[in-house]
CSV table of C-alpha atoms and ligand atoms in Angstrom, one decimal:
chain,number,residue,atom,x,y,z
Q,1,MET,CA,93.5,72.8,101.9
Q,2,GLN,CA,91.9,75.4,99.7
Q,3,TYR,CA,88.6,73.7,98.8
Q,4,ARG,CA,86.9,71.9,101.7
Q,5,PHE,CA,83.5,70.3,101.1
Q,6,PRO,CA,80.7,69.9,103.6
Q,7,ASP,CA,80.7,67.0,106.0
Q,8,ASN,CA,79.2,63.8,104.5
Q,9,PHE,CA,79.6,65.1,101.0
Q,10,TRP,CA,78.8,62.3,98.5
Q,11,TRP,CA,81.8,61.3,96.4
Q,12,GLY,CA,81.1,58.7,93.8
Q,13,SER,CA,80.2,58.0,90.2
Q,14,ALA,CA,77.3,57.1,88.1
Q,15,SER,CA,76.6,54.4,85.5
Q,16,SER,CA,73.6,52.6,84.2
Q,17,ALA,CA,72.4,49.0,83.7
Q,18,ALA,CA,72.4,48.8,79.9
Q,19,GLN,CA,75.8,50.4,79.7
Q,20,THR,CA,77.6,48.2,82.3
Q,21,GLU,CA,75.8,45.0,83.2
Q,22,GLY,CA,76.3,43.1,80.0
Q,23,ALA,CA,74.4,39.8,80.0
Q,24,ALA,CA,71.8,41.7,78.0
Q,25,LEU,CA,70.1,38.5,76.8
Q,26,ARG,CA,71.0,36.2,79.7
Q,27,ASP,CA,69.2,35.0,82.8
Q,28,GLY,CA,65.7,35.9,81.6
Q,29,LYS,CA,66.4,39.5,80.6
Q,30,ALA,CA,64.2,40.5,77.7
Q,31,PRO,CA,65.5,42.8,74.9
Q,32,THR,CA,65.3,46.6,75.2
Q,33,ASN,CA,65.1,49.1,72.4
Q,34,TRP,CA,68.8,49.0,72.2
Q,35,ASP,CA,69.0,45.2,71.8
Q,36,HIS,CA,66.4,45.4,69.1
Q,37,TRP,CA,68.0,48.4,67.3
Q,38,PHE,CA,71.4,46.8,67.3
Q,39,LYS,CA,69.9,43.6,65.8
Q,40,THR,CA,68.2,45.4,63.0
Q,41,GLN,CA,70.7,48.2,62.3
Q,42,PRO,CA,74.2,47.4,63.7
Q,43,ASN,CA,75.7,50.1,61.4
Q,44,ARG,CA,74.2,52.8,63.7
Q,45,PHE,CA,76.7,51.8,66.5
Q,46,PHE,CA,80.4,52.7,66.6
Q,47,ASN,CA,82.5,49.9,65.2
Q,48,GLN,CA,79.3,47.8,65.3
Q,49,VAL,CA,79.7,47.1,69.0
Q,50,GLY,CA,76.3,46.4,70.5
Q,51,PRO,CA,74.8,46.4,74.0
Q,52,GLU,CA,75.1,42.6,74.7
Q,53,ASP,CA,78.3,42.4,76.7
Q,54,THR,CA,78.8,45.8,78.1
Q,55,SER,CA,81.6,46.0,80.8
Q,56,THR,CA,80.5,42.7,82.4
Q,57,PHE,CA,79.4,44.3,85.7
Q,58,TYR,CA,76.7,41.7,86.1
Q,59,ASP,CA,79.4,39.0,86.6
Q,60,ARG,CA,82.1,41.1,88.2
Q,61,PHE,CA,80.2,43.6,90.5
Q,62,ARG,CA,81.9,42.3,93.7
Q,63,ASP,CA,85.4,43.0,92.4
Q,64,ASP,CA,84.2,46.3,90.9
Q,65,ILE,CA,82.8,47.4,94.3
Q,66,GLN,CA,86.3,46.8,95.8
Q,67,LEU,CA,87.7,49.1,93.1
Q,68,MET,CA,85.0,51.7,94.0
Q,69,LYS,CA,86.2,51.5,97.6
Q,70,LYS,CA,89.8,52.0,96.5
Q,71,ILE,CA,89.0,55.2,94.7
Q,72,GLY,CA,87.1,56.7,97.6
Q,73,HIS,CA,83.5,56.1,96.7
Q,74,ASN,CA,81.0,56.6,99.5
Q,75,SER,CA,78.1,56.4,97.0
Q,76,PHE,CA,77.4,55.1,93.6
Q,77,ARG,CA,74.5,55.4,91.2
Q,78,THR,CA,73.4,52.8,88.7
Q,79,SER,CA,70.0,51.7,87.4
Q,80,ILE,CA,67.7,48.7,87.6
Q,81,SER,CA,67.0,47.2,84.2
Q,82,TRP,CA,63.2,47.1,83.8
Q,83,ALA,CA,63.6,44.4,81.1
Q,84,ARG,CA,65.6,42.3,83.4
Q,85,LEU,CA,63.3,42.6,86.5
Q,86,ILE,CA,60.0,42.3,84.6
Q,87,PRO,CA,60.9,40.8,81.2
Q,88,ASP,CA,57.4,41.4,79.7
Q,89,GLY,CA,57.3,45.0,81.0
Q,90,ASN,CA,54.2,44.4,83.1
Q,91,GLY,CA,54.0,40.8,83.9
Q,92,GLU,CA,55.9,38.4,86.2
Q,93,VAL,CA,59.0,39.4,88.2
Q,94,ASN,CA,62.2,37.6,87.2
Q,95,GLN,CA,63.5,36.0,90.4
Q,96,THR,CA,67.1,35.7,89.1
Q,97,ALA,CA,67.0,39.5,88.6
Q,98,VAL,CA,65.7,40.0,92.1
Q,99,ASP,CA,68.6,37.9,93.4
Q,100,PHE,CA,71.1,39.9,91.4
Q,101,TYR,CA,69.9,43.3,92.5
Q,102,ASN,CA,69.7,42.2,96.1
Q,103,ALA,CA,73.2,40.9,96.0
Q,104,LEU,CA,74.4,44.1,94.3
Q,105,PHE,CA,72.7,46.4,96.8
Q,106,ASP,CA,73.9,44.3,99.8
Q,107,GLU,CA,77.5,44.3,98.6
Q,108,LEU,CA,77.4,48.1,98.1
Q,109,VAL,CA,76.0,48.7,101.6
Q,110,GLU,CA,78.3,46.3,103.3
Q,111,ASN,CA,81.2,48.2,101.7
Q,112,GLY,CA,80.0,51.5,102.9
Q,113,ILE,CA,78.8,52.7,99.5
Q,114,GLU,CA,75.3,54.2,99.5
Q,115,PRO,CA,73.4,52.9,96.5
Q,116,PHE,CA,71.6,55.6,94.4
Q,117,ILE,CA,69.2,53.9,92.1
Q,118,THR,CA,67.6,55.0,88.9
Q,119,LEU,CA,64.5,53.3,87.5
Q,120,PHE,CA,64.8,54.2,83.9
Q,121,HIS,CA,68.0,55.1,82.1
Q,122,PHE,CA,67.1,55.1,78.3
Q,123,ASP,CA,66.3,51.3,78.3
Q,124,MET,CA,62.7,50.8,77.3
Q,125,PRO,CA,61.8,47.1,77.3
Q,126,PHE,CA,61.1,46.3,73.7
Q,127,SER,CA,57.7,44.8,74.6
Q,128,MET,CA,56.7,48.2,75.9
Q,129,GLN,CA,58.0,49.9,72.8
Q,130,GLU,CA,55.9,47.6,70.7
Q,131,LYS,CA,52.9,49.1,72.5
Q,132,GLY,CA,54.0,52.6,71.5
Q,133,GLY,CA,56.5,53.3,74.2
Q,134,TRP,CA,55.8,56.5,76.1
Q,135,GLU,CA,53.2,57.6,73.5
Q,136,ASN,CA,50.9,55.0,75.1
Q,137,ARG,CA,49.4,55.7,78.5
Q,138,GLU,CA,49.3,52.0,79.2
Q,139,VAL,CA,53.1,52.1,79.4
Q,140,ILE,CA,52.8,54.9,82.0
Q,141,ASP,CA,50.9,52.5,84.2
Q,142,ALA,CA,53.2,49.6,83.5
Q,143,PHE,CA,56.2,51.8,84.6
Q,144,ALA,CA,54.4,52.9,87.7
Q,145,GLN,CA,53.8,49.2,88.6
Q,146,TYR,CA,57.5,48.4,87.9
Q,147,ALA,CA,58.5,51.3,90.2
Q,148,GLU,CA,56.2,50.1,92.9
Q,149,THR,CA,57.7,46.6,92.6
Q,150,CYS,CA,61.2,48.0,93.0
Q,151,PHE,CA,60.2,50.1,96.1
Q,152,LYS,CA,58.6,47.0,97.7
Q,153,LEU,CA,61.5,44.7,96.8
Q,154,PHE,CA,64.5,47.0,97.6
Q,155,GLY,CA,63.1,50.1,99.4
Q,156,HIS,CA,64.4,49.0,102.8
Q,157,LYS,CA,68.0,49.0,101.5
Q,158,VAL,CA,68.0,51.7,98.8
Q,159,LYS,CA,67.4,55.1,100.3
Q,160,TYR,CA,67.9,57.3,97.3
Q,161,TRP,CA,65.6,56.7,94.3
Q,162,PHE,CA,65.5,58.5,90.9
Q,163,THR,CA,62.7,57.8,88.6
Q,164,PHE,CA,64.4,58.9,85.4
Q,165,ASN,CA,67.8,59.7,84.1
Q,166,GLU,CA,67.8,62.6,81.7
Q,167,PRO,CA,64.2,62.0,80.5
Q,168,ILE,CA,64.6,64.6,77.7
Q,169,VAL,CA,67.3,62.5,76.0
Q,170,PRO,CA,64.9,59.7,74.7
Q,171,VAL,CA,62.6,62.6,73.5
Q,172,GLU,CA,65.4,64.3,71.6
Q,173,GLY,CA,67.0,61.1,70.4
Q,174,GLY,CA,63.9,59.0,69.6
Q,175,TYR,CA,61.5,61.7,68.4
Q,176,LEU,CA,63.4,64.7,67.1
Q,177,TYR,CA,67.0,64.2,66.1
Q,178,ASP,CA,67.4,60.6,65.1
Q,179,PHE,CA,69.9,59.3,67.6
Q,180,HIS,CA,67.8,56.8,69.5
Q,181,TYR,CA,65.2,54.2,68.4
Q,182,PRO,CA,62.4,54.6,67.2
Q,183,ASN,CA,64.0,57.3,65.0
Q,184,VAL,CA,60.9,59.4,64.6
Q,185,VAL,CA,61.0,63.1,63.7
Q,186,ASP,CA,57.8,64.7,64.9
Q,187,PHE,CA,57.6,67.4,67.5
Q,188,ARG,CA,54.1,66.7,68.7
Q,189,ARG,CA,54.9,63.1,69.3
Q,190,ALA,CA,58.1,64.2,71.1
Q,191,ALA,CA,56.0,66.5,73.3
Q,192,THR,CA,53.6,63.7,74.1
Q,193,VAL,CA,56.5,61.4,75.0
Q,194,ALA,CA,58.0,64.1,77.3
Q,195,TYR,CA,54.6,64.8,78.9
Q,196,HIS,CA,53.9,61.1,79.5
Q,197,THR,CA,57.3,60.6,81.0
Q,198,MET,CA,56.5,63.2,83.6
Q,199,LEU,CA,53.2,61.6,84.3
Q,200,ALA,CA,55.0,58.2,84.7
Q,201,HIS,CA,57.4,60.0,87.1
Q,202,ALA,CA,54.6,61.5,89.1
Q,203,LYS,CA,52.8,58.1,89.4
Q,204,ALA,CA,56.0,56.5,90.6
Q,205,VAL,CA,56.4,59.2,93.2
Q,206,LYS,CA,52.9,58.7,94.4
Q,207,HIS,CA,53.6,55.0,94.9
Q,208,TYR,CA,56.7,55.8,96.8
Q,209,ARG,CA,54.9,58.2,99.1
Q,210,ASP,CA,52.1,55.7,99.7
Q,211,LEU,CA,54.6,53.1,100.9
Q,212,ASN,CA,55.9,55.4,103.5
Q,213,LEU,CA,59.5,54.2,103.1
Q,214,ASP,CA,62.4,55.7,104.9
Q,215,GLY,CA,64.2,57.4,102.0
Q,216,GLN,CA,64.0,60.0,99.3
Q,217,ILE,CA,62.8,60.1,95.7
Q,218,GLY,CA,64.0,62.4,93.0
Q,219,ILE,CA,64.8,62.6,89.3
Q,220,VAL,CA,68.1,63.2,87.4
Q,221,LEU,CA,68.0,66.0,84.8
Q,222,ASN,CA,70.6,67.1,82.4
Q,223,LEU,CA,70.5,70.9,82.9
Q,224,THR,CA,72.2,72.7,80.0
Q,225,PRO,CA,72.3,76.4,80.8
Q,226,SER,CA,71.2,78.5,77.7
Q,227,TYR,CA,73.6,81.4,77.1
Q,228,PRO,CA,72.6,84.1,74.6
Q,229,ARG,CA,75.3,85.4,72.2
Q,230,SER,CA,74.6,88.9,73.4
Q,231,GLN,CA,72.2,91.0,75.4
Q,232,ASN,CA,70.4,92.0,72.2
Q,233,PRO,CA,66.6,91.3,72.8
Q,234,ALA,CA,66.5,88.9,69.9
Q,235,ASP,CA,69.3,86.8,71.3
Q,236,LEU,CA,67.8,86.9,74.8
Q,237,LYS,CA,64.5,85.7,73.4
Q,238,ALA,CA,66.2,82.9,71.6
Q,239,ALA,CA,68.0,81.8,74.8
Q,240,ASN,CA,64.8,82.0,76.8
Q,241,ILE,CA,62.9,79.7,74.4
Q,242,ALA,CA,65.8,77.2,74.4
Q,243,ASP,CA,65.7,77.2,78.2
Q,244,LEU,CA,62.0,76.6,78.2
Q,245,LEU,CA,62.2,73.8,75.7
Q,246,PHE,CA,65.3,72.0,77.0
Q,247,ASN,CA,65.5,72.7,80.8
Q,248,ARG,CA,62.2,74.0,82.2
Q,249,SER,CA,60.2,71.4,80.3
Q,250,PHE,CA,61.3,68.9,82.9
Q,251,LEU,CA,62.7,71.1,85.7
Q,252,ASP,CA,59.5,73.0,86.5
Q,253,PRO,CA,57.1,70.0,86.6
Q,254,ALA,CA,59.7,68.0,88.7
Q,255,VAL,CA,60.3,70.7,91.3
Q,256,LYS,CA,57.2,72.9,91.1
Q,257,GLY,CA,54.7,70.4,90.0
Q,258,GLU,CA,53.6,72.3,86.9
Q,259,TYR,CA,54.7,73.5,83.5
Q,260,PRO,CA,55.8,77.1,82.8
Q,261,GLN,CA,52.9,79.0,81.3
Q,262,ALA,CA,55.2,80.4,78.6
Q,263,LEU,CA,56.0,76.9,77.4
Q,264,VAL,CA,52.4,75.9,77.3
Q,265,ASP,CA,51.5,79.1,75.3
Q,266,LEU,CA,54.4,78.5,72.9
Q,267,LEU,CA,53.3,74.9,72.1
Q,268,ARG,CA,49.7,75.9,71.9
Q,269,GLN,CA,50.5,78.7,69.4
Q,270,HIS,CA,52.2,76.1,67.2
Q,271,ASP,CA,49.6,73.4,67.7
Q,272,GLN,CA,52.1,71.0,69.3
Q,273,LEU,CA,50.5,70.5,72.7
Q,274,PRO,CA,49.9,66.8,73.8
Q,275,ASP,CA,46.5,65.7,74.9
Q,276,CYS,CA,46.0,66.6,78.6
Q,277,THR,CA,43.3,65.7,81.1
Q,278,PRO,CA,42.4,67.7,84.3
Q,279,GLU,CA,43.5,64.7,86.4
Q,280,ASP,CA,47.0,65.0,84.9
Q,281,ALA,CA,47.5,68.4,86.6
Q,282,VAL,CA,46.7,66.9,90.0
Q,283,LEU,CA,49.0,64.0,89.4
Q,284,LEU,CA,51.9,66.3,88.4
Q,285,GLN,CA,51.4,68.4,91.6
Q,286,GLY,CA,52.0,65.2,93.6
Q,287,GLY,CA,55.2,64.4,91.7
Q,288,LYS,CA,57.4,67.1,93.3
Q,289,VAL,CA,60.8,65.6,94.1
Q,290,ASP,CA,62.7,65.5,97.4
Q,291,ILE,CA,66.0,65.7,95.7
Q,292,LEU,CA,67.3,66.7,92.3
Q,293,GLY,CA,70.2,65.0,90.4
Q,294,VAL,CA,71.9,67.4,88.1
Q,295,ASN,CA,73.9,66.1,85.1
Q,296,TYR,CA,76.1,68.7,83.7
Q,297,TYR,CA,78.3,68.3,80.6
Q,298,MET,CA,78.1,71.5,78.5
Q,299,PRO,CA,76.4,74.8,78.0
Q,300,ARG,CA,74.0,75.6,75.2
Q,301,ARG,CA,74.9,78.9,73.4
Q,302,VAL,CA,72.4,80.3,71.1
Q,303,LYS,CA,71.6,83.4,69.0
Q,304,ALA,CA,68.6,84.6,67.1
Q,305,ARG,CA,68.1,82.8,63.8
Q,306,GLU,CA,70.0,84.1,60.8
Q,307,ASN,CA,67.5,82.9,58.2
Q,308,ALA,CA,63.8,82.5,58.0
Q,309,VAL,CA,62.3,79.1,58.8
Q,310,ASN,CA,61.5,76.8,55.9
Q,311,PRO,CA,57.7,76.4,56.6
Q,312,ASP,CA,57.8,73.0,54.9
Q,313,SER,CA,60.4,71.6,57.2
Q,314,PRO,CA,59.3,69.7,60.3
Q,315,PHE,CA,58.6,71.9,63.3
Q,316,MET,CA,61.7,71.9,65.5
Q,317,PRO,CA,63.2,73.7,68.6
Q,318,GLU,CA,65.6,75.3,66.1
Q,319,TRP,CA,62.8,77.2,64.5
Q,320,PHE,CA,63.5,79.7,67.4
Q,321,PHE,CA,67.3,79.9,67.6
Q,322,ASP,CA,70.6,79.1,65.9
Q,323,PRO,CA,73.4,77.4,67.8
Q,324,TYR,CA,76.1,79.9,68.5
Q,325,GLU,CA,79.8,79.0,68.4
Q,326,MET,CA,81.5,81.4,70.8
Q,327,PRO,CA,85.0,82.3,69.6
Q,328,GLY,CA,87.6,81.0,72.0
Q,329,ARG,CA,85.3,78.4,73.6
Q,330,LYS,CA,87.1,75.4,75.0
Q,331,MET,CA,86.1,72.1,73.4
Q,332,ASN,CA,86.3,68.4,74.1
Q,333,PRO,CA,86.9,67.5,70.4
Q,334,HIS,CA,86.2,63.8,71.0
Q,335,ARG,CA,82.6,64.4,72.0
Q,336,GLY,CA,82.1,67.8,70.3
Q,337,TRP,CA,81.0,69.3,73.6
Q,338,GLU,CA,82.1,72.6,74.9
Q,339,ILE,CA,83.8,72.6,78.4
Q,340,TYR,CA,82.5,75.5,80.5
Q,341,GLU,CA,83.2,74.9,84.2
Q,342,LYS,CA,81.3,77.9,85.4
Q,343,GLY,CA,78.1,76.4,84.1
Q,344,ILE,CA,77.9,74.2,87.1
Q,345,TYR,CA,77.8,77.3,89.4
Q,346,ASP,CA,75.2,79.0,87.2
Q,347,ILE,CA,72.9,75.9,87.5
Q,348,LEU,CA,73.3,75.8,91.3
Q,349,THR,CA,72.6,79.5,91.5
Q,350,ASN,CA,69.5,79.2,89.4
Q,351,LEU,CA,68.2,76.3,91.7
Q,352,LYS,CA,69.0,78.4,94.7
Q,353,ASP,CA,67.3,81.6,93.4
Q,354,ASN,CA,64.4,80.2,91.5
Q,355,TYR,CA,63.7,76.7,92.7
Q,356,GLY,CA,63.6,77.0,96.5
Q,357,ASN,CA,67.2,75.8,96.8
Q,358,LEU,CA,66.0,72.2,97.0
Q,359,PRO,CA,68.5,69.5,98.0
Q,360,CYS,CA,70.5,68.5,94.9
Q,361,TYR,CA,73.7,66.9,93.9
Q,362,ILE,CA,75.8,66.7,90.7
Q,363,SER,CA,74.8,63.3,89.5
Q,364,GLU,CA,77.0,63.3,86.4
Q,365,ASN,CA,79.8,65.3,85.0
Q,366,GLY,CA,82.6,63.9,82.9
Q,367,MET,CA,84.8,63.9,79.8
Q,368,GLY,CA,84.8,61.2,77.1
Q,369,VAL,CA,88.2,60.9,75.4
Q,370,GLU,CA,89.0,58.7,72.3
Q,371,GLY,CA,92.2,56.7,72.1
Q,372,GLU,CA,93.2,57.0,75.7
Q,373,ASN,CA,95.8,54.3,75.3
Q,374,ARG,CA,98.2,56.9,74.0
Q,375,PHE,CA,98.4,58.2,77.5
Q,376,LEU,CA,99.6,54.9,78.9
Q,377,GLU,CA,102.6,55.2,81.2
Q,378,ASP,CA,104.0,52.1,82.9
Q,379,GLY,CA,100.7,50.4,82.3
Q,380,GLN,CA,98.5,53.1,83.7
Q,381,ILE,CA,96.5,55.8,81.9
Q,382,ASN,CA,97.8,59.2,82.9
Q,383,ASP,CA,94.7,61.2,82.3
Q,384,GLN,CA,95.8,64.7,83.6
Q,385,TYR,CA,93.1,66.3,81.4
Q,386,ARG,CA,90.4,64.5,83.4
Q,387,ILE,CA,91.9,65.5,86.7
Q,388,GLU,CA,92.0,69.1,85.4
Q,389,PHE,CA,88.4,68.8,84.2
Q,390,VAL,CA,87.1,67.6,87.6
Q,391,ARG,CA,89.2,70.0,89.6
Q,392,GLU,CA,87.9,73.0,87.7
Q,393,HIS,CA,84.3,71.9,88.0
Q,394,LEU,CA,84.7,71.3,91.7
Q,395,ARG,CA,86.1,74.8,92.2
Q,396,TRP,CA,83.0,76.3,90.8
Q,397,LEU,CA,80.8,73.8,92.7
Q,398,HIS,CA,82.6,74.8,95.9
Q,399,LYS,CA,81.9,78.5,95.2
Q,400,GLY,CA,78.2,77.7,94.7
Q,401,ILE,CA,78.1,75.9,98.0
Q,402,SER,CA,79.9,78.7,99.8
Q,403,GLU,CA,77.2,81.0,98.5
Q,404,GLY,CA,74.5,78.8,99.9
Q,405,ALA,CA,73.7,76.3,97.2
Q,406,ASN,CA,72.2,73.1,98.6
Q,407,CYS,CA,74.5,70.7,96.8
Q,408,LEU,CA,75.2,67.5,98.6
Q,409,GLY,CA,77.6,65.6,96.4
Q,410,TYR,CA,79.4,65.1,93.2
Q,411,HIS,CA,79.3,62.0,91.0
Q,412,MET,CA,81.5,61.5,88.0
Q,413,TRP,CA,80.4,59.9,84.8
Q,414,THR,CA,81.8,57.2,85.2
Q,415,PHE,CA,83.3,54.6,87.4
Q,416,ILE,CA,84.6,52.2,84.7
Q,417,ASP,CA,84.8,52.8,81.0
Q,418,ASN,CA,81.4,51.8,79.7
Q,419,TRP,CA,79.4,51.3,76.6
Q,420,SER,CA,77.6,54.3,75.3
Q,421,TRP,CA,74.5,54.9,73.3
Q,422,SER,CA,75.6,54.4,69.7
Q,423,ASN,CA,79.1,55.6,70.4
Q,424,ALA,CA,79.8,52.2,72.0
Q,425,TYR,CA,83.4,52.3,73.5
Q,426,LYS,CA,84.6,55.1,71.3
Q,427,ASN,CA,85.0,57.7,74.1
Q,428,ARG,CA,86.3,56.6,77.5
Q,429,TYR,CA,84.9,58.3,80.6
Q,430,GLY,CA,86.0,56.1,83.5
Q,431,PHE,CA,88.2,56.5,86.5
Q,432,VAL,CA,89.0,52.9,85.7
Q,433,GLN,CA,90.2,51.7,82.4
Q,434,LEU,CA,88.6,48.7,80.8
Q,435,ASP,CA,90.5,46.4,78.4
Q,436,LEU,CA,87.8,45.2,76.0
Q,437,GLU,CA,89.7,42.1,75.1
Q,438,THR,CA,90.5,40.8,78.5
Q,439,GLN,CA,88.0,42.8,80.6
Q,440,THR,CA,90.9,43.7,82.9
Q,441,ARG,CA,90.3,46.8,85.0
Q,442,THR,CA,93.1,49.3,85.8
Q,443,ILE,CA,92.7,52.4,87.9
Q,444,LYS,CA,93.7,55.6,85.9
Q,445,LYS,CA,95.6,58.5,87.5
Q,446,SER,CA,92.3,60.3,87.8
Q,447,GLY,CA,91.0,57.5,90.0
Q,448,GLU,CA,93.9,57.8,92.3
Q,449,TRP,CA,93.5,61.6,92.4
Q,450,TYR,CA,89.8,61.2,93.2
Q,451,ALA,CA,90.5,58.8,96.1
Q,452,GLU,CA,92.7,61.5,97.7
Q,453,VAL,CA,90.0,64.2,97.2
Q,454,SER,CA,87.4,62.0,98.7
Q,455,LYS,CA,89.6,61.0,101.6
Q,456,ASN,CA,90.4,64.7,102.4
Q,457,ASN,CA,86.9,65.8,101.6
Q,458,GLY,CA,88.5,68.5,99.4
Q,459,PHE,CA,91.7,69.5,97.7
L,501,LIG,C1,74.6,61.2,79.9
L,501,LIG,C2,74.0,59.9,80.1
L,501,LIG,O1,73.9,61.8,78.9
L,501,LIG,O2,75.9,61.3,79.4
L,501,LIG,C3,74.9,58.7,80.0
L,501,LIG,O3,73.2,59.8,81.3
L,501,LIG,C4,75.9,58.9,78.9
L,501,LIG,O4,74.2,57.5,79.9
L,501,LIG,C5,76.7,60.2,79.3
L,501,LIG,O5,76.7,57.8,78.7
L,501,LIG,C6,77.8,60.5,78.3
L,501,LIG,O6,77.3,60.7,77.0
L,501,LIG,P1,77.8,59.8,75.8
L,501,LIG,O7,76.7,59.9,74.8
L,501,LIG,O8,79.1,60.3,75.3
L,501,LIG,O9,77.9,58.4,76.3
């Protein structure tokens, strides 16, 4: 075997409550931003498929866990739905939800699959959004209380907790680029949402530490390495600012407990800093994580801007750089994302060299493909492209580990084809195919391949 991974390496996949559970308005679950947005603007969702009945995991999780076992999972990440557990956001706990999550975690553990649990994966309870969402500090407290409730209810069986999944995405989608509700375009409000999210994270970490549970707490960040077009100082400056805004804005507070001074200076210079209190800094220091989940899909290539900024346009990250389309880049055309396998190695090297080599794992990596049925052979999807995608990423991951990176596992996005934010079921990511009509699940070729890799702990 050419690529052997460390003993006890985590092989698994990731998903989230809103994208897989279905039963979005059943058994006491209250609406989230997604339920609300779909009700008011269904045209914003691919083929007008909404979040109500996503992948029926709520009803079929027992059978699905058997499939996970079949494809070699020893760990699996999903999220708890805040709006299911505490329908009002900060009121009573929904006992039906407690029973569901207890049954789910028990079933995973009994089948030898370690549950990794996220507390917030883009699914703001609508009641909390009506209060202003992350712009309102009351919502920070409500989240911290929700987190504490989860730790108390499930902390003896769940050992790996993640406060947020890709906290920058609701900032980008909801407050800069119009792909999440509430569709605001306003950098200062975006910065406030980002900052408050990290305060909410730190408060949750504090509760976790206070409870003295036997486990670890972390955060999942989508790290998107910023590559300059060239070594020209103008391109380097552009890449550095992109890195500050899109990576270090969350990575530094999560791992080092404070923001990079250069980022603070930049936002101050443009009058975009959120309101801060001296107590916030103390809180953030206490929010340092035990473990980091790294989601990696694509790199960000940038160059110095070609044209002057329109001073009347809204202040945006793109005031400092233009996206750069590198000739010869490899693309996943279905998602419009570049595939650059070495990025995974560059991230691990950066964490090793500049972030104390803290324990981390690849918490998401994957490839969404449209129209996968054209690859059906004898009733099974022969997704060689996905096998290739994972294999090439794992090679670079392996190289990182062999050079000392502290990477403990690899999770694929995703286990079973699931519903995606506004793209609905357009692109399929799963190891397991989902027939939308019948809800039948069929393992793809990549799932069988992954089972072998996991069994052999390498390839
Ligand atoms: C990550 C998210 O950004 O990428 C997932 O954590 C998401 O929730 C995945 O589904 C793939 O992106 P998309 O937009 O194609 O579904």
